[in-house]
C-alpha positions in Angstrom: 0.0 0.0 0.0 1.4 3.4 -1.0 2.1 5.9 1.7 1.2 9.6 1.1 4.0 11.8 2.4 3.7 15.3 3.6 5.9 17.8 1.8 9.1 18.6 3.7 8.5 21.7 5.7 11.8 22.4 7.4 15.0 23.8 5.8 18.5 24.3 7.0 21.2 26.6 5.7 23.9 25.0 3.7 26.8 26.4 1.7 25.7 24.9 -1.6 25.4 27.4 -4.5 28.5 28.4 -6.6 28.8 30.7 -9.6 31.6 30.0 -12.1 32.7 32.1 -15.1 35.2 31.2 -17.9 37.7 34.1 -18.1 39.9 32.7 -21.0 39.9 29.9 -23.5 37.6 28.6 -26.2 34.5 29.0 -24.0 35.3 32.5 -22.7 32.3 34.3 -21.3 30.4 31.0 -20.3 28.9 31.3 -16.9 27.0 28.8 -14.7 25.3 28.8 -11.3 25.0 25.4 -9.7 23.3 24.5 -6.3 24.7 21.2 -5.3 27.4 19.8 -3.1 29.6 18.5 -6.0 30.3 20.3 -9.2 32.4 18.8 -12.0 34.3 20.5 -14.8 35.4 18.8 -18.0 34.8 18.1 -21.7 32.1 15.4 -21.3 28.5 16.5 -21.4 27.9 14.9 -17.9 29.8 17.8 -16.3 28.2 20.9 -14.8 30.7 23.2 -16.5 31.1 21.7 -20.0 34.2 22.9 -21.9 35.1 22.5 -25.5 38.8 22.9 -24.8 40.5 19.8 -26.3 43.3 20.0 -23.7 40.8 19.4 -20.9 40.1 15.9 -19.8 36.7 14.3 -20.0 36.0 14.9 -16.3 38.9 17.1 -15.3 38.2 18.5 -11.8 35.5 18.8 -9.2 34.5 21.3 -6.6 33.2 20.0 -3.3 31.1 22.4 -1.4 30.7 21.9 2.3 30.4 23.8 5.6 34.1 24.6 5.6 34.1 26.1 2.2 34.9 25.1 -1.4 37.7 22.7 -2.2 38.8 21.8 -5.7 40.2 18.3 -6.6 42.1 17.4 -9.8 40.6 14.1 -11.0 43.8 12.6 -12.4 43.7 14.9 -15.4 46.2 14.8 -18.2 47.3 18.4 -18.1 46.7 19.2 -14.4 44.7 21.8 -12.5 46.2 25.1 -11.4 45.0 27.5 -8.7 46.5 31.0 -8.9 49.2 29.6 -11.2 50.1 26.8 -8.8 49.5 23.2 -9.8 47.4 21.4 -7.2 45.9 18.0 -6.5 43.6 19.6 -4.0 43.2 23.1 -2.7 40.7 25.3 -0.9 39.5 28.2 -3.1 37.6 31.4 -2.4 35.6 33.8 -4.5 38.0 35.6 -6.8 40.4 32.8 -7.2 41.4 31.8 -10.7 41.6 28.1 -11.7 43.2 26.9 -14.9 42.4 23.6 -16.6 44.1 22.9 -19.9 44.0 26.2 -21.9 40.9 27.4 -20.0 40.9 29.7 -17.1 37.8 30.1 -15.0 37.0 32.0 -11.8 34.9 31.2 -8.7 32.7 34.3 -8.6 30.7 33.4 -5.5 29.8 30.7 -3.0 26.5 31.2 -1.2 24.4 29.6 1.5 21.0 28.4 0.4 17.9 27.1 2.3 17.9 23.3 1.7 14.6 21.4 2.4 14.8 18.6 5.0 12.2 16.1 5.9 10.1 16.3 9.0 10.7 12.5 9.4 13.7 10.7 10.9 13.2 7.7 8.6 12.4 6.6 5.1 11.6 2.9 4.7 14.1 1.0 6.7 16.6 3.9 6.8 16.9 6.0 9.9 18.7 9.3 10.6 18.2 12.6 12.4 21.1 14.4 10.9 20.4 17.2 8.4 22.4 15.2 5.8 20.0 12.3 6.0 16.9 14.3 6.4 17.8 16.2 3.2 18.1 12.8 1.5 14.7 11.8 2.9 13.1 15.0 1.6 14.2 14.1 -1.9 13.1 10.5 -1.7 9.7 11.4 -0.4 9.1 13.5 -3.5 10.6 10.9 -5.9 9.0 7.7 -4.6 5.5 8.2 -6.1 6.9 9.1 -9.6 8.1 6.8 -12.4 11.5 8.5 -12.6 14.6 6.4 -12.9 16.9 7.0 -9.9 20.7 6.7 -9.6 21.9 6.1 -6.0 25.5 6.9 -5.2 27.5 6.5 -2.0 30.2 4.5 -0.4 29.9 0.8 0.2 27.7 0.1 3.2 25.7 3.3 3.2 22.4 1.6 2.4 21.9 1.9 -1.3 19.7 -1.2 -1.5 17.6 0.0 1.4 16.9 3.2 -0.7 15.9 1.1 -3.7 13.6 -1.1 -1.7 12.0 1.9 0.1 11.4 3.7 -3.3 9.6 0.6 -4.5 7.5 0.1 -1.3 6.4 3.8 -1.3 5.5 3.8 -5.0 2.5 2.8 -7.0 4.3 -0.3 -7.9 4.5 -1.6 -4.4 2.3 -4.6 -5.2 4.6 -5.6 -8.1 7.9 -7.5 -8.0 11.1 -6.0 -6.7 14.0 -7.7 -8.6 17.7 -7.2 -7.9 20.4 -7.7 -10.5 24.0 -7.4 -9.0 26.0 -6.2 -12.0 29.2 -6.8 -10.1 28.8 -10.5 -9.3 27.1 -12.0 -12.4 29.4 -14.0 -14.7 30.5 -11.9 -17.7 29.5 -14.6 -20.2 26.0 -14.8 -18.7 25.5 -11.1 -18.3 23.5 -10.6 -21.5 21.2 -13.6 -20.7 20.7 -12.3 -17.1 19.4 -9.0 -18.5 17.5 -10.1 -21.6 16.7 -13.8 -20.8 17.4 -16.7 -23.1 15.9 -19.5 -25.2 16.6 -23.2 -24.5 19.6 -24.3 -26.3 20.8 -20.8 -27.2 24.2 -21.5 -25.5 25.9 -24.2 -23.5 24.0 -24.6 -20.2 20.7 -23.1 -21.4 18.7 -26.2 -20.6 15.3 -24.3 -20.6 13.7 -21.0 -21.6 14.3 -18.4 -19.0 13.2 -14.7 -18.6 15.7 -12.0 -17.9 15.6 -9.5 -15.0 13.4 -7.0 -17.0 10.7 -9.6 -17.6 10.8 -10.8 -14.0 10.5 -7.2 -12.8 7.7 -6.2 -15.2 5.0 -4.4 -13.3 7.4 -3.5 -10.5 10.9 -2.2 -9.9 14.3 -3.4 -11.2 17.3 -2.6 -9.0 20.5 -2.6 -10.9 23.1 -2.8 -8.1 26.7 -1.8 -8.8 25.8 -0.6 -12.3 29.4 0.8 -12.7 30.6 -2.8 -13.0 28.4 -3.5 -16.1 30.7 -4.5 -19.0 31.0 -1.7 -21.6 30.0 -3.9 -24.5 26.6 -4.7 -22.7 25.8 -1.1 -22.0 24.2 -0.4 -25.4 21.9 -3.4 -25.0 20.8 -2.1 -21.6 20.2 1.3 -23.0 18.1 -0.1 -25.8 15.8 -1.9 -23.3 15.5 1.3 -21.3 14.6 3.4 -24.3 12.2 0.9 -26.0 10.8 -0.9 -22.9 11.1 -4.2 -24.8 13.5 -7.2 -24.6 14.5 -9.9 -27.1 15.7 -13.0 -25.4 19.1 -14.5 -26.5 18.3 -17.0 -29.2 14.8 -15.7 -29.9 13.4 -13.4 -32.6 10.3 -12.5 -30.5 10.1 -9.1 -28.9 8.5 -8.8 -25.5 7.2 -5.6 -23.9 8.2 -4.8 -20.3 6.8 -2.3 -17.8 9.6 -1.6 -15.3 10.8 1.3 -13.1 14.6 1.2 -12.9 16.7 2.2 -9.8 20.4 1.8 -10.2 23.2 2.2 -7.6 27.0 2.3 -7.6 29.9 3.2 -5.3 31.9 4.3 -8.3 32.1 7.9 -9.8 30.1 7.4 -13.0 30.8 10.9 -14.2 34.5 10.2 -14.0 34.0 6.9 -15.8 32.1 8.6 -18.6 35.1 11.1 -18.9 37.5 8.1 -19.1 35.3 6.3 -21.7 34.5 3.5 -19.3 30.7 4.2 -19.1 28.4 5.4 -21.8 27.3 9.0 -21.6 23.8 8.3 -23.0 23.3 5.5 -20.5 24.4 7.7 -17.6 21.8 10.3 -18.6 19.1 7.6 -18.9 19.8 6.2 -15.5 20.3 9.5 -13.6 17.0 11.3 -14.2 17.2 11.8 -10.5 20.5 11.3 -8.7 20.7 10.8 -4.9 24.0 10.5 -3.0 24.0 8.9 0.4 26.4 10.5 2.9 29.0 8.3 4.6 28.3 7.6 8.3 31.3 9.7 9.5 29.4 12.8 8.2 26.1 12.0 10.0 27.1 13.0 13.5 24.7 11.7 16.2 23.2 9.2 13.8 25.9 6.7 14.9 24.4 6.4 18.4 20.8 6.4 17.1 21.6 3.6 14.7 23.5 1.6 17.3 20.4 1.8 19.6 18.2 0.5 16.8 20.6 -2.4 16.1 20.4 -3.3 19.8 16.6 -3.3 19.6 16.9 -5.6 16.6 19.1 -7.9 18.6 16.4 -8.2 21.3 13.8 -9.0 18.7 15.9 -11.6 17.1 16.8 -13.3 20.3 13.4 -13.2 22.1 13.7 -12.9 25.8 17.2 -11.4 25.8 17.6 -8.2 27.7 18.7 -5.2 25.7 22.4 -4.5 26.4 23.3 -1.0 27.4 26.3 1.0 26.1 28.6 2.7 28.5 29.5 6.3 28.0 33.0 5.3 27.0 31.6 2.9 24.4 29.4 5.7 23.0 32.4 8.0 22.8 34.4 5.3 21.0 31.7 4.8 18.4 31.4 8.6 17.7 35.2 8.8 17.2 35.3 5.8 14.8 35.6 6.7 11.1 33.6 3.6 9.9 35.1 3.0 6.4 32.4 0.3 6.1 29.7 2.7 7.1 26.3 1.5 8.4 26.9 -2.1 7.5 30.1 -2.1 9.6 28.4 -0.4 12.5 25.6 -3.1 12.5 28.2 -5.9 12.5 30.1 -4.2 15.4 26.9 -3.8 17.5 25.7 -7.3 16.9 29.1 -8.7 17.9 29.3 -6.5 21.0 25.8 -7.6 22.1 26.9 -11.2 22.1 30.3 -10.6 23.8 29.4 -8.0 26.5 29.2 -9.0 30.1 26.6 -7.9 32.6 24.5 -6.4 29.9 26.8 -3.4 29.5 28.8 -2.8 26.3 32.3 -1.4 27.0 34.8 -0.2 24.4 36.7 -3.5 24.5 33.5 -5.3 23.3 33.4 -3.1 20.2 36.8 -4.3 18.9 37.3 -1.0 17.0 41.1 -1.3 16.8 44.3 -1.2 18.8 44.2 0.5 22.2 46.6 3.4 22.7 49.4 3.1 25.1 49.4 6.3 27.3 53.1 6.8 26.8 52.6 6.6 23.1 49.9 9.2 23.3 52.1 11.5 25.3 55.0 11.1 22.8 52.6 11.8 19.9 51.4 15.0 21.6 54.9 16.1 22.1 55.8 15.4 18.5 52.7 17.4 17.4 53.7 20.4 19.5 57.2 20.3 18.1 56.0 20.1 14.5 53.6 22.9 15.1 56.4 25.1 16.3 58.6 24.1 13.4 56.0 24.8 10.8 55.3 28.3 12.2 51.8 29.2 11.0 52.8 32.9 10.8 56.4 34.1 10.4 58.1 37.2 9.1 59.3 35.5 5.8 55.7 34.6 5.0 54.5 38.2 5.4 57.4 39.4 3.2 56.4 37.0 0.3 53.9 37.9 -2.4 50.3 37.3 -1.3 49.7 34.2 -3.6 52.9 32.6 -2.5 52.2 33.3 1.2 48.7 31.9 0.9 49.9 28.7 -0.7 52.5 28.3 2.0 49.7 28.6 4.6 47.8 25.9 2.8 50.8 23.7 2.6 51.5 24.2 6.3 48.0 23.3 7.2 48.0 20.2 5.0 51.3 19.0 6.5 49.9 19.5 10.0 46.6 17.8 9.2 48.1 14.8 7.5 51.0 14.5 10.0 48.4 14.2 12.9 46.3 11.8 10.8 49.2 9.5 10.1 50.3 9.5 13.7 46.8 8.7 14.7 46.5 5.8 12.2 50.1 4.5 12.8 51.0 5.4 9.2 48.5 3.0 7.6 47.3 4.7 4.4 44.1 2.7 4.1 42.9 3.7 7.6 44.1 7.3 7.1 42.3 7.7 3.8 39.1 6.3 5.3 39.3 8.7 8.2 40.0 11.7 5.9 37.2 10.7 3.5 39.4 10.4 0.5 40.8 7.6 -1.6 44.1 6.0 -0.7 45.5 6.9 -4.1 44.6 10.5 -3.6 46.1 10.5 -0.1 49.3 9.0 -1.5 49.6 11.7 -4.1 49.0 14.5 -1.6 51.7 13.1 0.7 54.2 12.9 -2.3 53.5 16.6 -3.0 54.1 17.5 0.6 57.2 15.4 0.9 55.5 13.1 3.4 55.3 9.9 1.3 57.6 7.7 3.4 54.8 5.9 5.2 53.6 2.3 5.5 51.2 1.3 2.8 49.6 -2.0 3.8 47.6 -2.3 0.6 44.5 -3.4 2.5 
């Protein structure tokens, strides 16, 4: 039965809207205003700022807009990204700063706060969250669910993308129809076409009977294409044809069958970047992303960690009827809040379920959570002393800096901050790049490149 949602009535202020203008290059004079948390620049049509400059990569760079400001990331481009004439992998930028990509120079004209709608509810389907980040997602999903729009769900592994797809189905007019899942990342490559289109008996070795594909199975309901970024490039035109025509032709058959399906897709990959690299079809991207929803990682959801932990404990009680609900100590709660959770909600759920079984006396302590190694007090003291020494050595403000040209002094400030930030991060994670990247919210490759630029690359890379 379809639920009728009330429109989201609350809003919160968020730095979200940026204005960019091309100052020089083939697209001189072009100007855009975009209100979203991530803005991409490049030659491919999937970008927000689309450039015709042939020296610019398909998806060249991105702006990430958050509470702390605007940061630009170079996306492994061929010719690099320059901020105020300095090549960068990543840099904070402010209104008035010039950015050069290829032969094109553009300027950030403004970065403004806007009122972003958030839901009155603290849940949507089986997803829960009180943080503004999640309530913003809920507000979008409440509006999208009753429609027939295709939805593309992005987000890190473990953030709950399948829960979103299931909730969109349950809250739609197709709720009484089938909900079919096709995991594009796990199906055998040689059977991928038959999994999508179906096959006729004898059409290939192992086809012992006629079998419908996922589109036929989902007809009248919703088809969830999980990890769509793993779909082989040679199969993408066939998927696009089905989406456009709403009809399938089984492998080994000439008959065409009509299908009535709403498609929801999900991926942890950056499809825009894949389009720019030629790894994902541009037309298929546009077909799937009529509405795009990105799920925030758990580390950006604040108090949702404790809310979710409590819910998982309630699930434990329901699963093991008669069991008393364990209680988390204050120290355990503090430990959970401080954890970066690279595996996101899925990892949190596993941790809580394990702790509920292992705890003694019905009280969960930090040792029951098994979040990682415990710090030796002497090591903590040594780390603090090293941090103080490094801070003094870096000298956030010194006479030489004030004597330098403004642009050089500003870049020196940025470099000092980055060395301080990543120095503390590496000490905290014992030099493990995987853990450090997860805590910083960036990829291990990107972290490694940053450390090389800063002369801090001699750290342990476990490759995990």
